[in-house]
Short mmCIF file of C-alpha atoms in Angstrom, two decimals:
data_model
loop_
_atom_site.label_atom_id
_atom_site.label_comp_id
_atom_site.label_asym_id
_atom_site.label_seq_id
_atom_site.Cartn_x
_atom_site.Cartn_y
_atom_site.Cartn_z
CA UNK A 72 0.00 0.00 0.00
CA UNK A 73 1.46 3.34 -1.02
CA UNK A 74 0.59 7.01 -1.27
CA UNK A 75 -3.10 7.90 -1.13
CA UNK A 76 -4.06 4.31 -0.37
CA UNK A 77 -2.07 4.34 2.84
CA UNK A 78 -3.58 7.69 3.72
CA UNK A 79 -7.14 6.42 3.31
CA UNK A 80 -6.51 3.37 5.46
CA UNK A 81 -4.78 5.44 8.14
CA UNK A 82 -7.68 7.92 8.15
CA UNK A 83 -10.14 5.09 8.83
CA UNK A 84 -7.87 3.79 11.58
CA UNK A 85 -7.69 7.20 13.15
CA UNK A 86 -11.46 7.67 12.91
CA UNK A 87 -12.17 4.52 14.89
CA UNK A 88 -9.55 5.37 17.49
CA UNK A 89 -11.04 8.87 17.84
CA UNK A 90 -14.57 7.47 18.27
CA UNK A 91 -13.50 4.95 20.91
CA UNK A 92 -11.46 7.55 22.78
CA UNK A 93 -14.53 9.80 22.68
CA UNK A 94 -16.64 7.04 24.23
CA UNK A 95 -14.01 6.50 26.91
CA UNK A 96 -13.84 10.23 27.72
CA UNK A 97 -17.63 10.53 27.90
CA UNK A 98 -17.93 7.53 30.21
CA UNK A 99 -15.05 8.66 32.42
CA UNK A 100 -16.86 11.94 33.10
CA UNK A 101 -20.13 10.24 34.05
CA UNK A 102 -18.80 7.34 36.12
CA UNK A 103 -19.14 7.19 39.90
CA UNK A 104 -15.71 5.67 40.56
CA UNK A 105 -16.95 2.71 42.62
CA UNK A 106 -15.60 -0.82 42.22
CA UNK A 107 -18.96 -2.00 40.85
CA UNK A 108 -18.89 0.73 38.22
CA UNK A 109 -15.27 0.09 37.23
CA UNK A 110 -15.45 -3.74 37.14
CA UNK A 111 -19.07 -4.38 36.09
CA UNK A 112 -20.32 -1.14 34.51
CA UNK A 113 -22.95 -0.75 37.23
CA UNK A 114 -24.65 -4.01 36.05
CA UNK A 115 -26.88 -1.92 33.81
CA UNK A 116 -26.50 -3.63 30.42
CA UNK A 117 -29.37 -5.50 28.76
CA UNK A 118 -28.97 -9.11 27.54
CA UNK A 119 -28.78 -7.96 23.92
CA UNK A 120 -26.16 -5.29 24.67
CA UNK A 121 -24.15 -7.73 26.74
CA UNK A 122 -24.51 -10.43 24.07
CA UNK A 123 -23.04 -8.08 21.48
CA UNK A 124 -20.28 -7.13 23.93
CA UNK A 125 -19.48 -10.81 24.64
CA UNK A 126 -19.30 -11.44 20.90
CA UNK A 127 -17.09 -8.37 20.53
CA UNK A 128 -14.87 -9.63 23.34
CA UNK A 129 -14.62 -13.15 21.88
CA UNK A 130 -14.27 -12.51 18.15
CA UNK A 131 -10.66 -11.49 18.39
CA UNK A 132 -7.74 -11.10 16.01
CA UNK A 133 -7.35 -14.86 16.30
CA UNK A 134 -10.80 -15.30 14.79
CA UNK A 135 -10.76 -12.68 12.07
CA UNK A 136 -7.11 -12.86 11.02
CA UNK A 137 -5.70 -16.09 12.41
CA UNK A 138 -8.41 -18.65 11.62
CA UNK A 139 -8.93 -17.42 8.07
CA UNK A 140 -5.17 -17.50 7.57
CA UNK A 141 -4.88 -21.06 8.84
CA UNK A 142 -7.71 -22.21 6.57
CA UNK A 143 -6.03 -20.48 3.62
CA UNK A 144 -2.78 -22.30 4.37
CA UNK A 145 -3.98 -25.69 5.64
CA UNK A 146 -7.56 -26.08 4.41
CA UNK A 147 -9.66 -28.52 6.40
CA UNK A 148 -7.32 -28.65 9.41
CA UNK A 149 -7.55 -24.88 9.82
CA UNK A 150 -11.30 -25.22 10.43
CA UNK A 151 -10.62 -26.91 13.78
CA UNK A 152 -10.35 -23.47 15.35
CA UNK A 153 -13.73 -22.35 14.01
CA UNK A 154 -15.44 -25.52 15.25
CA UNK A 155 -13.67 -25.54 18.62
CA UNK A 156 -14.34 -21.88 19.41
CA UNK A 157 -18.05 -22.29 18.61
CA UNK A 158 -18.67 -25.60 20.41
CA UNK A 159 -17.03 -24.13 23.51
CA UNK A 160 -20.03 -21.86 23.99
CA UNK A 161 -22.28 -24.83 24.69
CA UNK A 162 -20.12 -25.55 27.74
CA UNK A 163 -20.44 -21.92 28.81
CA UNK A 164 -24.22 -21.84 28.31
CA UNK A 165 -25.03 -25.15 29.98
CA UNK A 166 -22.54 -25.24 32.84
CA UNK A 167 -21.19 -21.80 33.65
CA UNK A 168 -23.05 -18.60 32.71
CA UNK A 169 -26.01 -18.56 35.09
CA UNK A 170 -24.22 -20.15 38.06
CA UNK A 171 -21.24 -17.81 37.80
CA UNK A 172 -23.51 -14.75 37.72
CA UNK A 173 -25.32 -15.93 40.85
CA UNK A 174 -22.22 -16.90 42.84
CA UNK A 175 -19.69 -14.22 41.96
CA UNK A 176 -19.30 -10.49 42.10
CA UNK A 177 -16.50 -9.39 39.77
CA UNK A 178 -14.01 -12.24 39.12
CA UNK A 179 -13.58 -16.01 38.91
CA UNK A 180 -12.10 -16.05 42.41
CA UNK A 181 -15.38 -14.71 43.83
CA UNK A 182 -17.13 -17.93 42.79
CA UNK A 183 -14.54 -20.22 44.38
CA UNK A 184 -14.00 -18.13 47.51
CA UNK A 185 -17.74 -18.21 48.31
CA UNK A 186 -17.26 -21.57 50.03
CA UNK A 187 -13.47 -21.67 50.71
CA UNK A 188 -10.80 -19.90 52.72
CA UNK A 189 -10.57 -16.67 50.77
CA UNK A 190 -6.91 -15.67 50.84
CA UNK A 191 -5.17 -18.74 49.32
CA UNK A 192 -7.96 -19.28 46.80
CA UNK A 193 -7.96 -15.66 45.62
CA UNK A 194 -4.17 -15.59 45.26
CA UNK A 195 -4.20 -18.80 43.21
CA UNK A 196 -7.14 -17.83 40.99
CA UNK A 197 -5.83 -14.29 40.52
CA UNK A 198 -2.41 -15.56 39.47
CA UNK A 199 -3.86 -17.94 36.88
CA UNK A 200 -6.21 -15.27 35.52
CA UNK A 201 -3.33 -12.87 34.94
CA UNK A 202 -1.28 -15.62 33.23
CA UNK A 203 -4.13 -16.47 30.86
CA UNK A 204 -4.82 -12.81 30.12
CA UNK A 205 -1.21 -11.99 29.27
CA UNK A 206 -0.99 -14.95 26.86
CA UNK A 207 -4.22 -13.83 25.19
CA UNK A 208 -2.98 -10.26 24.96
CA UNK A 209 0.19 -11.36 23.18
CA UNK A 210 -1.91 -12.83 20.36
CA UNK A 211 -3.75 -9.54 19.87
CA UNK A 212 -0.49 -7.60 19.83
CA UNK A 213 0.96 -9.91 17.17
CA UNK A 214 -2.19 -9.47 15.07
CA UNK A 215 -1.97 -5.70 15.32
CA UNK A 216 1.69 -5.70 14.31
CA UNK A 217 1.10 -7.92 11.27
CA UNK A 218 -1.85 -5.83 10.12
CA UNK A 219 -0.25 -2.42 10.31
CA UNK A 220 3.05 -3.66 8.88
CA UNK A 221 1.09 -4.76 5.80
CA UNK A 222 -0.75 -1.45 5.72
CA UNK A 223 2.49 0.53 5.78
CA UNK A 224 3.86 -1.33 2.81
CA UNK A 225 5.92 -4.20 4.10
CA UNK A 226 6.91 -6.46 6.93
CA UNK A 227 9.34 -4.08 8.60
CA UNK A 228 10.11 -4.78 12.24
CA UNK A 229 9.90 -1.08 13.07
CA UNK A 230 6.27 -0.84 11.88
CA UNK A 231 5.31 -3.93 13.89
CA UNK A 232 7.09 -2.76 17.01
CA UNK A 233 5.58 0.72 17.06
CA UNK A 234 2.13 -0.72 16.38
CA UNK A 235 2.38 -3.10 19.33
CA UNK A 236 3.49 -0.25 21.57
CA UNK A 237 0.65 1.98 20.32
CA UNK A 238 -2.02 -0.68 20.92
CA UNK A 239 -0.67 -1.26 24.41
CA UNK A 240 -0.86 2.47 25.19
CA UNK A 241 -4.44 2.72 23.89
CA UNK A 242 -5.66 -0.23 25.93
CA UNK A 243 -4.22 1.28 29.11
CA UNK A 244 -6.11 4.53 28.38
CA UNK A 245 -9.40 2.70 27.71
CA UNK A 246 -9.24 0.65 30.88
CA UNK A 247 -7.79 3.26 33.22
CA UNK A 248 -10.25 6.02 32.27
CA UNK A 249 -13.43 4.22 31.23
CA UNK A 250 -13.52 0.91 33.09
CA UNK A 251 -16.11 -1.70 32.15
CA UNK A 252 -18.74 0.68 30.78
CA UNK A 253 -16.43 2.23 28.16
CA UNK A 254 -14.94 -1.18 27.35
CA UNK A 255 -18.43 -2.63 26.81
CA UNK A 256 -19.53 0.10 24.41
CA UNK A 257 -16.27 -0.21 22.47
CA UNK A 258 -16.93 -3.95 22.17
CA UNK A 259 -20.51 -3.39 20.99
CA UNK A 260 -19.37 -0.93 18.30
CA UNK A 261 -16.63 -3.33 17.26
CA UNK A 262 -19.01 -6.31 17.07
CA UNK A 263 -21.36 -4.42 14.74
CA UNK A 264 -18.47 -3.29 12.52
CA UNK A 265 -16.90 -6.75 12.44
CA UNK A 266 -20.14 -8.54 11.55
CA UNK A 267 -20.90 -5.99 8.82
CA UNK A 268 -17.40 -6.28 7.34
CA UNK A 269 -17.42 -10.08 7.47
CA UNK A 270 -20.86 -10.30 5.84
CA UNK A 271 -19.74 -7.97 3.05
CA UNK A 272 -16.58 -9.98 2.34
CA UNK A 273 -18.46 -13.30 2.45
CA UNK A 274 -21.07 -12.04 -0.01
CA UNK A 275 -18.32 -10.79 -2.36
CA UNK A 276 -16.47 -14.14 -2.23
CA UNK A 277 -19.64 -16.10 -2.99
CA UNK A 278 -20.57 -13.61 -5.72
CA UNK A 279 -17.14 -14.12 -7.34
CA UNK A 280 -17.95 -17.84 -7.61
CA UNK A 281 -21.61 -17.22 -8.54
CA UNK A 282 -22.80 -18.76 -5.29
CA UNK A 283 -21.24 -22.13 -6.16
CA UNK A 284 -19.53 -23.38 -2.99
CA UNK A 285 -18.22 -26.48 -4.78
CA UNK A 286 -16.45 -24.25 -7.28
CA UNK A 287 -14.94 -22.23 -4.42
CA UNK A 288 -13.61 -25.35 -2.68
CA UNK A 289 -12.28 -26.99 -5.83
CA UNK A 290 -10.49 -23.80 -6.87
CA UNK A 291 -8.96 -23.48 -3.40
CA UNK A 292 -7.80 -27.10 -3.52
CA UNK A 293 -6.32 -26.67 -6.98
CA UNK A 294 -4.43 -23.49 -6.14
CA UNK A 295 -3.19 -24.81 -2.78
CA UNK A 296 -0.73 -27.17 -4.45
CA UNK A 297 -2.05 -30.08 -2.37
CA UNK A 298 -5.00 -31.05 -4.54
CA UNK A 299 -7.94 -32.69 -2.79
CA UNK A 300 -5.78 -33.30 0.29
CA UNK A 301 -6.39 -29.61 1.03
CA UNK A 302 -10.05 -30.46 1.73
CA UNK A 303 -9.31 -33.56 3.82
CA UNK A 304 -8.00 -33.95 7.38
CA UNK A 305 -4.30 -34.33 7.94
CA UNK A 306 -2.52 -31.53 6.10
CA UNK A 307 -1.38 -29.88 9.34
CA UNK A 308 -2.28 -32.45 12.00
CA UNK A 309 -1.84 -35.69 10.04
CA UNK A 310 1.11 -37.99 9.70
CA UNK A 311 2.95 -39.09 12.83
CA UNK A 312 1.50 -39.65 16.29
CA UNK A 313 2.79 -36.30 17.56
CA UNK A 314 0.69 -34.35 15.05
CA UNK A 315 -2.41 -36.43 15.81
CA UNK A 316 -2.02 -35.91 19.56
CA UNK A 317 -1.49 -32.20 18.95
CA UNK A 318 -4.83 -32.17 17.12
CA UNK A 319 -6.59 -33.77 20.10
CA UNK A 320 -4.80 -31.46 22.53
CA UNK A 321 -5.78 -28.34 20.64
CA UNK A 322 -9.40 -29.50 20.33
CA UNK A 323 -9.65 -30.06 24.10
CA UNK A 324 -8.13 -26.67 24.82
CA UNK A 325 -10.47 -24.80 22.47
CA UNK A 326 -13.68 -26.52 23.63
CA UNK A 327 -12.93 -26.32 27.36
CA UNK A 328 -10.90 -23.12 27.53
CA UNK A 329 -13.65 -20.56 26.90
CA UNK A 330 -15.37 -21.36 30.19
CA UNK A 331 -12.15 -20.46 32.02
CA UNK A 332 -11.30 -17.19 30.26
CA UNK A 333 -11.32 -14.33 32.81
CA UNK A 334 -12.51 -11.65 30.35
CA UNK A 335 -15.47 -13.83 29.29
CA UNK A 336 -16.48 -14.73 32.85
CA UNK A 337 -16.35 -11.06 33.89
CA UNK A 338 -18.96 -10.20 31.25
CA UNK A 339 -21.62 -12.16 33.16
CA UNK A 340 -21.42 -9.62 35.99
CA UNK A 341 -22.42 -6.66 33.83
CA UNK A 342 -26.10 -7.70 33.66
CA UNK A 343 -28.57 -7.42 36.55
CA UNK A 344 -29.69 -11.07 36.85
CA UNK A 345 -28.64 -14.64 36.09
CA UNK A 346 -31.48 -14.95 33.57
CA UNK A 347 -30.05 -11.95 31.74
CA UNK A 348 -26.61 -13.61 31.77
CA UNK A 349 -28.05 -16.74 30.16
CA UNK A 350 -29.90 -14.71 27.53
CA UNK A 351 -26.67 -12.81 26.84
CA UNK A 352 -24.98 -16.09 25.97
CA UNK A 353 -27.82 -17.00 23.60
CA UNK A 354 -27.37 -13.67 21.78
CA UNK A 355 -23.62 -14.14 21.62
CA UNK A 356 -23.88 -17.73 20.32
CA UNK A 357 -26.03 -16.53 17.41
CA UNK A 358 -23.55 -13.82 16.49
CA UNK A 359 -20.45 -15.94 17.04
CA UNK A 360 -21.86 -18.95 15.19
CA UNK A 361 -22.68 -16.84 12.15
CA UNK A 362 -19.27 -15.24 12.25
CA UNK A 363 -17.32 -18.52 12.36
CA UNK A 364 -19.29 -19.94 9.46
CA UNK A 365 -18.25 -16.91 7.46
CA UNK A 366 -14.57 -17.24 8.44
CA UNK A 367 -14.60 -20.63 6.70
CA UNK A 368 -15.76 -18.97 3.48
CA UNK A 369 -13.12 -16.25 3.86
CA UNK A 370 -10.34 -18.76 4.48
CA UNK A 371 -11.13 -20.87 1.44
CA UNK A 372 -11.77 -17.67 -0.54
CA UNK A 373 -8.25 -16.46 0.29
CA UNK A 374 -6.82 -19.83 -0.76
CA UNK A 375 -8.75 -19.73 -4.06
CA UNK A 376 -8.24 -16.07 -5.01
CA UNK A 377 -4.89 -15.20 -3.42
CA UNK A 378 -3.19 -18.57 -3.04
CA UNK A 379 -1.32 -19.92 -0.02
CA UNK A 380 2.07 -18.96 -1.49
CA UNK A 381 1.18 -15.27 -1.73
CA UNK A 382 -0.42 -15.32 1.72
CA UNK A 383 2.73 -16.90 3.14
CA UNK A 384 4.93 -14.39 1.34
CA UNK A 385 3.06 -11.53 3.03
CA UNK A 386 3.06 -13.13 6.47
CA UNK A 387 4.51 -16.57 7.15
CA UNK A 388 1.83 -17.39 9.72
CA UNK A 389 -1.06 -16.37 7.43
CA UNK A 390 -2.24 -13.45 9.58
CA UNK A 391 -2.78 -11.15 6.57
CA UNK A 392 -4.96 -13.46 4.44
CA UNK A 393 -8.20 -11.50 4.99
CA UNK A 394 -6.78 -8.03 4.21
CA UNK A 395 -5.18 -9.43 1.04
CA UNK A 396 -8.50 -11.05 0.12
CA UNK A 397 -10.27 -7.70 0.59
CA UNK A 398 -7.73 -6.00 -1.68
CA UNK A 399 -8.36 -8.58 -4.41
CA UNK A 400 -12.16 -8.52 -4.08
CA UNK A 401 -12.18 -4.74 -4.42
CA UNK A 402 -10.27 -4.79 -7.71
CA UNK A 403 -6.69 -5.56 -6.80
CA UNK A 404 -3.66 -3.54 -5.73
CA UNK A 405 -3.67 0.00 -7.08
CA UNK A 406 -7.42 0.14 -7.66
CA UNK A 407 -9.67 2.53 -5.75
CA UNK A 408 -12.15 -0.21 -4.89
CA UNK A 409 -9.40 -2.47 -3.61
CA UNK A 410 -7.94 0.33 -1.54
CA UNK A 411 -11.28 1.26 0.02
CA UNK A 412 -12.19 -2.33 0.87
CA UNK A 413 -8.71 -3.06 2.19
CA UNK A 414 -8.79 0.07 4.33
CA UNK A 415 -12.22 -0.80 5.74
CA UNK A 416 -11.21 -4.37 6.57
CA UNK A 417 -7.93 -3.21 8.10
CA UNK A 418 -9.79 -0.66 10.25
CA UNK A 419 -12.32 -3.30 11.35
CA UNK A 420 -9.52 -5.71 12.22
CA UNK A 421 -7.76 -2.99 14.18
CA UNK A 422 -11.04 -2.21 15.97
CA UNK A 423 -11.30 -5.90 16.79
CA UNK A 424 -7.87 -5.92 18.36
CA UNK A 425 -8.42 -2.75 20.40
CA UNK A 426 -11.77 -3.94 21.79
CA UNK A 427 -10.53 -7.39 22.78
CA UNK A 428 -7.33 -5.99 24.26
CA UNK A 429 -9.35 -3.58 26.41
CA UNK A 430 -11.59 -6.39 27.70
CA UNK A 431 -8.70 -8.67 28.57
CA UNK A 432 -6.72 -5.90 30.25
CA UNK A 433 -9.73 -4.93 32.37
CA UNK A 434 -10.29 -8.54 33.48
CA UNK A 435 -6.65 -9.09 34.38
CA UNK A 436 -6.30 -5.78 36.22
CA UNK A 437 -9.47 -6.64 38.15
CA UNK A 438 -7.87 -9.95 39.18
CA UNK A 439 -4.75 -8.15 40.37
CA UNK A 440 -6.67 -5.56 42.40
CA UNK A 441 -9.75 -7.47 43.58
CA UNK A 442 -8.06 -10.82 44.21
CA UNK A 443 -4.31 -10.40 44.72
CA UNK A 444 -4.09 -6.90 46.23
CA UNK A 445 -7.16 -7.22 48.44
CA UNK A 446 -6.06 -10.68 49.65
CA UNK A 447 -2.52 -9.63 50.52
CA UNK A 448 -3.69 -6.74 52.68
CA UNK A 449 -4.27 -7.55 56.33
CA UNK A 450 -7.40 -5.46 56.38
CA UNK A 451 -10.04 -5.42 53.68
CA UNK A 452 -9.02 -3.03 50.92
CA UNK A 453 -11.22 0.01 50.45
CA UNK A 454 -12.99 0.38 47.15
CA UNK A 455 -11.24 3.53 46.03
CA UNK A 456 -7.77 2.10 46.68
CA UNK A 457 -8.68 -1.17 44.95
CA UNK A 458 -9.76 0.67 41.80
CA UNK A 459 -6.55 2.72 41.88
CA UNK A 460 -4.52 -0.49 42.05
CA UNK A 461 -6.51 -1.86 39.08
CA UNK A 462 -5.50 1.17 37.01
CA UNK A 463 -1.83 0.71 37.90
CA UNK A 464 -2.11 -3.01 37.15
CA UNK A 465 -3.45 -2.18 33.68
CA UNK A 466 -0.23 -0.27 32.96
CA UNK A 467 2.01 -3.09 34.21
CA UNK A 468 0.09 -5.81 32.35
CA UNK A 469 0.10 -3.68 29.21
CA UNK A 470 3.88 -3.35 29.41
CA UNK A 471 4.32 -7.11 29.85
CA UNK A 472 2.03 -7.83 26.88
CA UNK A 473 3.95 -5.34 24.70
CA UNK A 474 7.26 -7.04 25.49
CA UNK A 475 5.98 -10.54 24.78
CA UNK A 476 4.13 -9.33 21.67
CA UNK A 477 7.39 -8.00 20.23
CA UNK A 478 9.05 -11.35 20.95
CA UNK A 479 6.33 -13.52 19.36
CA UNK A 480 5.77 -11.43 16.24
CA UNK A 481 6.17 -14.32 13.77
CA UNK A 482 3.62 -16.75 15.29
CA UNK A 483 0.04 -17.23 14.07
CA UNK A 484 -2.41 -15.38 16.31
CA UNK A 485 -4.94 -18.24 16.40
CA UNK A 486 -2.17 -20.58 17.48
CA UNK A 487 -1.16 -18.20 20.30
CA UNK A 488 -4.76 -17.98 21.48
CA UNK A 489 -4.85 -21.79 21.51
CA UNK A 490 -2.09 -21.69 24.13
CA UNK A 491 -4.08 -19.22 26.25
CA UNK A 492 -7.14 -21.49 26.01
CA UNK A 493 -5.05 -24.46 27.14
CA UNK A 494 -3.87 -22.61 30.25
CA UNK A 495 -7.44 -21.44 31.00
CA UNK A 496 -8.84 -24.97 30.63
CA UNK A 497 -6.05 -26.40 32.80
CA UNK A 498 -6.03 -23.91 35.68
CA UNK A 499 -9.42 -22.16 35.80
CA UNK A 500 -11.98 -24.65 34.54
CA UNK A 501 -11.25 -27.48 37.05
CA UNK A 502 -11.52 -25.23 40.09
CA UNK A 503 -14.66 -23.58 38.70
CA UNK A 504 -16.51 -26.83 37.98
CA UNK A 505 -15.44 -28.49 41.23
CA UNK A 506 -16.59 -25.43 43.21
CA UNK A 507 -19.98 -25.38 41.52
CA UNK A 508 -20.75 -29.10 41.49
CA UNK A 509 -18.66 -31.07 44.04
CA UNK A 510 -20.01 -30.88 47.57
CA UNK A 511 -16.82 -32.25 49.20
CA UNK A 512 -14.44 -29.84 47.46
CA UNK A 513 -12.01 -28.13 49.87
CA UNK A 514 -9.68 -25.15 49.98
CA UNK A 515 -6.62 -27.36 49.48
CA UNK A 516 -8.32 -28.96 46.49
CA UNK A 517 -9.03 -25.52 45.00
CA UNK A 518 -5.45 -24.31 45.37
CA UNK A 519 -4.02 -27.58 44.04
CA UNK A 520 -6.42 -27.54 41.08
CA UNK A 521 -5.27 -24.08 40.00
CA UNK A 522 -1.53 -24.61 40.41
CA UNK A 523 -1.75 -28.26 39.30
CA UNK A 524 -3.05 -27.07 35.94
CA UNK A 525 -1.27 -23.72 35.62
CA UNK A 526 2.30 -24.80 36.38
CA UNK A 527 2.37 -27.85 34.05
CA UNK A 528 0.69 -25.89 31.24
CA UNK A 529 3.23 -23.05 31.39
CA UNK A 530 6.23 -25.36 31.85
CA UNK A 531 5.17 -27.62 28.99
CA UNK A 532 4.87 -24.60 26.68
CA UNK A 533 8.36 -23.44 27.69
CA UNK A 534 9.89 -26.83 26.82
CA UNK A 535 7.80 -27.35 23.68
CA UNK A 536 8.60 -26.67 19.99
CA UNK A 537 6.77 -23.35 20.41
CA UNK A 538 9.78 -21.88 22.21
CA UNK A 539 12.73 -23.77 20.70
CA UNK A 540 13.74 -26.59 18.38
CA UNK A 541 12.12 -25.61 15.07
CA UNK A 542 12.40 -22.83 12.47
CA UNK A 543 9.00 -21.44 13.59
CA UNK A 544 9.93 -21.28 17.31
CA UNK A 545 10.37 -18.12 19.35
CA UNK A 546 14.09 -18.97 19.57
CA UNK A 547 14.83 -20.89 16.36
CA UNK A 548 18.58 -20.91 16.92
CA UNK A 549 18.47 -23.09 20.05
CA UNK A 550 16.90 -26.40 20.97
CA UNK A 551 15.95 -27.22 24.55
CA UNK A 552 12.50 -28.64 23.88
CA UNK A 553 11.58 -31.81 25.77
CA UNK A 554 7.80 -31.96 25.24
CA UNK A 555 6.83 -32.94 21.67
CA UNK A 556 3.38 -31.29 21.46
CA UNK A 557 2.82 -27.64 20.60
CA UNK A 558 -0.33 -27.39 22.74
CA UNK A 559 -0.11 -28.73 26.33
CA UNK A 560 -3.86 -29.23 26.87
CA UNK A 561 -3.89 -33.02 26.49
CA UNK A 562 -1.59 -33.35 29.51
CA UNK A 563 -2.20 -30.21 31.58
CA UNK A 564 -6.04 -30.26 31.57
CA UNK A 565 -6.31 -33.76 33.14
CA UNK A 566 -3.54 -32.79 35.59
CA UNK A 567 -5.60 -29.80 36.75
CA UNK A 568 -8.64 -31.97 37.46
CA UNK A 569 -6.47 -34.68 39.05
CA UNK A 570 -4.68 -32.19 41.30
CA UNK A 571 -8.02 -30.77 42.50
CA UNK A 572 -9.24 -34.28 43.35
CA UNK A 573 -5.98 -35.21 45.09
CA UNK A 574 -5.95 -32.03 47.15
CA UNK A 575 -9.51 -32.63 48.27
CA UNK A 576 -9.15 -36.27 49.29
CA UNK A 577 -5.92 -35.54 51.22
CA UNK A 578 -7.37 -32.53 53.07
CA UNK A 579 -7.32 -32.77 56.84
CA UNK A 580 -9.90 -30.01 57.15
CA UNK A 581 -13.41 -31.11 56.16
CA UNK A 582 -15.42 -28.98 53.72
CA UNK A 583 -17.77 -26.39 55.19
CA UNK A 584 -21.16 -28.02 54.59
CA UNK A 585 -23.11 -24.92 55.58
CA UNK A 586 -21.23 -22.62 53.18
CA UNK A 587 -21.57 -25.16 50.39
CA UNK A 588 -25.31 -25.42 50.94
CA UNK A 589 -25.60 -21.63 50.91
CA UNK A 590 -23.55 -21.41 47.70
CA UNK A 591 -25.60 -24.15 46.06
CA UNK A 592 -28.89 -22.41 46.84
CA UNK A 593 -27.51 -19.11 45.62
CA UNK A 594 -26.14 -20.66 42.40
CA UNK A 595 -29.38 -22.41 41.51
CA UNK A 596 -31.91 -19.78 42.59
CA UNK A 597 -30.06 -16.46 42.56
CA UNK A 598 -31.13 -15.75 46.15
CA UNK A 599 -28.66 -13.33 47.69
CA UNK A 600 -26.84 -12.65 44.40
CA UNK A 601 -25.24 -9.23 44.16
#
């Protein structure tokens, strides 16, 4: 992109940033400054508004850029992400949404601490929430860097680096000034823009092939260089036993991880009742399901019209497949139509990244302030000081995400999110399900469940091919990998559940039957819910 084309795209970028900063400024003037306002937006959002915000929070750079890129490069195997991300919402709807809204106040730790010793449980759950959030943030940073590097006419490291730093600065502003209310409205605006942009691209792809899906798929297979194998399982996860186990591991992480994501769980506290939380999930499932079906069309459309080789030449991980597809659908490089469509898609993708980054940062800073800071104080932290700590935490977490985002700039964003899902499913999901459904669950079991999933998941990633031992690793020049799988979920998720069980059965202190009964009544009926 050169000259006027760059200018148009940058103008659209700037327009969205200006609108979102305006929303943040407006909300920051009208907010009351309480913890409930900062963390939950005053619990004033309707199910439809919250459903759009959940969709905006969930449909990240991994979805829009990463999944489509993986499908363009690997065909059928790339669709695993679309299927896994969507199926995960059934777990959220049936097992988590309503019960979490009834039992908690602001964070995951609120649910567990309702029937346990608060301090050790909050420290454990807060630590795991921050770890998951930082991993998720890295993926968004990488997506932003890839997108703007393409926009500015190349793959220069300087463009990527400054973009990552700029996104990090914006997310700190959104969270520090506007809290949950500003973040929610940014997510709603982003969800509407993303759905509109995705629908437009999908219609244009189908129009190019005269509505013939078979023609689309056959053209994609032909241009891929793999023939009909492109449309069959095994191109990425076939072959030896390691690849097959990686497939199973990734599938487990995607399906089970959503229910343990801190920024998704925090969205259930922004509505007034548990019924509203459940209806929010129904709204979000409709939006998310439609979106993931369209990403499949976009992925195969990029393979058919652009070709995997050109996608790989632009970005080795495939993160720029959708912007390149938009450029082609609009008339190609140098055309006004191509420039306009590319600029719109790039702006929508950038909006996607900013909205998701703001939601994750808010959730992680809430965990630091509401769980870690408040638990480490001898006396209960006052609301105003807790909110102040949350704002400082947003800055620190933003800095950490910027540093890791610069380091992981060459990895696919959907793949990075898969790692975050694995950690969430390993550390957060076991303790959440045990707390909600196991009467004999104890404080020791809760702490062991969190660390028993978190520590193996992180360690296995560090000694996996993700970090070293292959040309695509973070450190390709060294090899200290010991674990053969790229995603640790197959091992770390069972370990989290096993550790929670072992901690419970070896506890010397019996579970508090009265507190469990109170929590159970509250979870099922909503009586006493905040």
